[in-house]
C-alpha positions in Angstrom: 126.3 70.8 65.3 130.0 71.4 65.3 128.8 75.4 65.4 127.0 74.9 68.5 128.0 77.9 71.3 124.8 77.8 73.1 121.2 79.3 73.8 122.2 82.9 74.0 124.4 82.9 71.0 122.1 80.7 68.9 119.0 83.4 69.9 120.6 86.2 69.9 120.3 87.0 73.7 122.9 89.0 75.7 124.9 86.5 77.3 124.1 87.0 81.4 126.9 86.6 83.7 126.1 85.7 87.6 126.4 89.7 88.6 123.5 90.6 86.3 121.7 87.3 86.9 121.3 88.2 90.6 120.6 91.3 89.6 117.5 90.4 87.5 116.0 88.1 90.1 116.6 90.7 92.9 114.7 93.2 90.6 111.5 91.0 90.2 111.6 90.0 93.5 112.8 86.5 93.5 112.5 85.6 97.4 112.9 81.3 97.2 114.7 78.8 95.5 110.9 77.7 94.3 110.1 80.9 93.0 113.2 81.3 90.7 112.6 77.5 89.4 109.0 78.5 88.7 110.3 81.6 86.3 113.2 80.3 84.9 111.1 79.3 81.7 109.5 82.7 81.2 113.0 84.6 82.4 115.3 82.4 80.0 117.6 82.1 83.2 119.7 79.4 83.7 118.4 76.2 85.8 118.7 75.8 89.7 121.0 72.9 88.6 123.1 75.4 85.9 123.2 78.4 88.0 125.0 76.1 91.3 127.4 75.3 89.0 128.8 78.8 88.3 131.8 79.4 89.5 130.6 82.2 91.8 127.8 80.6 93.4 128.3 81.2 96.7 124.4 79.9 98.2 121.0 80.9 97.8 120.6 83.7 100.2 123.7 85.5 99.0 122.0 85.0 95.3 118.8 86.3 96.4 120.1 89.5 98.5 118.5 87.6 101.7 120.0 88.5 105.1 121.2 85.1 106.7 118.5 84.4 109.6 120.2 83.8 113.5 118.5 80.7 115.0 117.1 82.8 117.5 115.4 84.8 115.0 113.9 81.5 113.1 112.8 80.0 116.4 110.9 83.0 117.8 109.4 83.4 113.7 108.5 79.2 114.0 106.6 79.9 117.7 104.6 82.8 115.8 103.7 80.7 113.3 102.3 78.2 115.6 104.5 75.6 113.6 104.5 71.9 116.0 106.4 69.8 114.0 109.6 68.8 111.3 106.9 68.1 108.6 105.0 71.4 108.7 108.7 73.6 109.3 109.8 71.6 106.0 106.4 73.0 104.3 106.8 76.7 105.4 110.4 76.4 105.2 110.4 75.5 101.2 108.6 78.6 100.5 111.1 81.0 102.6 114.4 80.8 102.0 115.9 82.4 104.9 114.8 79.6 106.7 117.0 76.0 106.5 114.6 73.2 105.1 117.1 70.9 105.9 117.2 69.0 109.4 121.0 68.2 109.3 122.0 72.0 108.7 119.0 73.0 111.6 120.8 70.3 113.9 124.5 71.9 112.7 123.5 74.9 114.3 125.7 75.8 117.2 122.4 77.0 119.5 120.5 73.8 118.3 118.3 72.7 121.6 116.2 69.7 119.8 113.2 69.5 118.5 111.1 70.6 121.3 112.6 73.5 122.4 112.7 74.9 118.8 109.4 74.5 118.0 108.0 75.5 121.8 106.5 71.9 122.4 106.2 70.3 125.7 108.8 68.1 126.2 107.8 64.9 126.1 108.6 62.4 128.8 110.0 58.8 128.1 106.0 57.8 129.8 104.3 60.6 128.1 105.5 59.3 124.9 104.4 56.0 125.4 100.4 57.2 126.1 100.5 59.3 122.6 101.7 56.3 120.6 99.0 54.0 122.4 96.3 56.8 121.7 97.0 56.7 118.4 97.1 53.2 117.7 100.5 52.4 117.0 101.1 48.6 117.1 105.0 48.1 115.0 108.5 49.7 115.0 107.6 50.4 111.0 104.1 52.1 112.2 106.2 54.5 114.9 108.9 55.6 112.5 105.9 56.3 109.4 104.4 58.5 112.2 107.2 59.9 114.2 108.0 63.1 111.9 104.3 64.2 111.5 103.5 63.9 115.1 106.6 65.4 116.7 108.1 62.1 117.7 112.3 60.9 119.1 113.1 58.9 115.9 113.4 55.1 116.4 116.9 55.8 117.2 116.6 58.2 119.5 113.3 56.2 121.3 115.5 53.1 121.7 118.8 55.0 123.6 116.2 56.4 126.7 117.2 55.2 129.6 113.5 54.1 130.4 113.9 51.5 127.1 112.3 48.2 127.4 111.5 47.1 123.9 108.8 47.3 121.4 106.8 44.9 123.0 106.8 46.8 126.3 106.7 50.4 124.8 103.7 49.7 122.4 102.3 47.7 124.9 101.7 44.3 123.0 101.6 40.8 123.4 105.1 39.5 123.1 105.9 37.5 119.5 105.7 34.1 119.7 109.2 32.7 119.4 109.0 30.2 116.2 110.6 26.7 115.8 111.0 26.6 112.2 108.9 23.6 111.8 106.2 25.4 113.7 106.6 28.2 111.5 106.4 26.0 108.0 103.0 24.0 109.7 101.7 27.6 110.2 102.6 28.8 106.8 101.5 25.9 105.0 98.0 25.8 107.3 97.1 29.1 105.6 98.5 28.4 101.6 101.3 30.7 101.3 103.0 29.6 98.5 105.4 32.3 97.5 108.3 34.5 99.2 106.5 37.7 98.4 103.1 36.6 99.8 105.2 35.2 103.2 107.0 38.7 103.5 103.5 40.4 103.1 101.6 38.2 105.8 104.7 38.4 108.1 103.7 41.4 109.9 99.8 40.4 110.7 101.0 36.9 111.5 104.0 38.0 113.8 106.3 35.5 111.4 110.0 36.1 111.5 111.5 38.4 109.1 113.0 36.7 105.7 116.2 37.6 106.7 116.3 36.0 110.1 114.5 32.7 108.2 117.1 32.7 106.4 119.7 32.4 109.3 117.6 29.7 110.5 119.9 26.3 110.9 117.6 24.7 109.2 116.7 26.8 106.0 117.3 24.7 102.8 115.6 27.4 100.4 112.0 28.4 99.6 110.9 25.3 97.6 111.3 23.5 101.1 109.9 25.9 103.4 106.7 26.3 101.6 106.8 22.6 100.7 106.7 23.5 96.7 108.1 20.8 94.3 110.9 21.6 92.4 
């Protein structure tokens, strides 16, 4: 409609400008990003989305009258709250906004220490390390990073830079792969009827195969028709 000049012309609704917005939410208590999103239907305030577009938006603590949080404060509340890893401080953290539910703004923090210092763990040894994956019965790169966040874990970056490094083989104390000739490999694949790209990628990490991409660096790849001995 060329008439169109929005919701709070078109009902009839005082038009609310950022200083009485913040006002409103401070008055009922608005204390997280979550808990304005959940009330913005009943409120008829502006979305998270509109709201950060106003040109005094400024961030969500200054919006929700919150006093910014030191890191020391937020790493003696995380030890009360007996919090031991990223997963559970990203759980807590979405439902209190004073504290940074981001890991890149935690690690921009000038006092940052790492992981284990914030959240009062143990620090774990290179060794040390190595027994909790084995306990837990990790057995693939893929498997450590799924599992790294949740149980506290150096990211597969981090792991691979220690000094103590040896490889996966070594760290998750495995058999080493078998290193593949590629007619080896198309024998073995053709022994057990794979027949399609997607069903070679899926059996690939069971069977200790190489990856699609290196097969497909292989000298002697001519394509998949070949390799799984298809007709064209």
């Amino acid at each position: 409609m060329p008439e169109w000049e929005g919701w709070d012309e078109f009902l009839g609704r005082e038009i609310m400008t950022y200083d009485k917005l913040k006002d409103a939410v401070q008055d009922v208590g608005i204390t997280s990003p979550l808990d304005y999103r959940n009330n913005v239907k009943e409120k008829g305030w502006p979305t998270p989305q509109t709201l950060k577009k106003m040109p005094e938006w400024k961030s969500w603590n200054e919006f929700l009258g919150i006093k910014e949080i030191t890191y020391q404060d937020l790493k003696k509340s995380v030890h009360q709250a007996g919090i031991k890893s990223y997963d559970e401080y990203r759980e807590v953290a979405r439902l209190n906004s004073k504290w940074p539910s981001s890991a890149v703004t935690l690690r921009k923090m000038p006092e940052w220490e790492g992981w284990d210092k914030f959240l009062g763990r143990e620090i774990m040894t290179y060794d040390k390390l190595k027994d909790a994956v084995k306990d837990v019965g990790i057995t693939s790169s893929l498997d450590y990073r799924n599992n790294a966040p949740k149980n506290g874990w150096p990211s597969n970056q981090t792991l691979t830079t220690m000094p103590e490094w040896e490889g996966w083989d070594k760290f998750l104390d495995r058999e080493p792969k078998k290193e593949w000739t590629y007619e080896e490999l198309k024998l073995a694949i053709r022994k057990v009827g794979v027949k399609s790209s997607k069903k070679y990628q899926n059996m690939t990490p069971s069977k200790g195969w190489p990856a699609v991409d290196t097969l497909r660096n292989l000298p002697e790849w001519e394509g998949w028709d070949e390799f799984l001995g298809r007709k064209k």
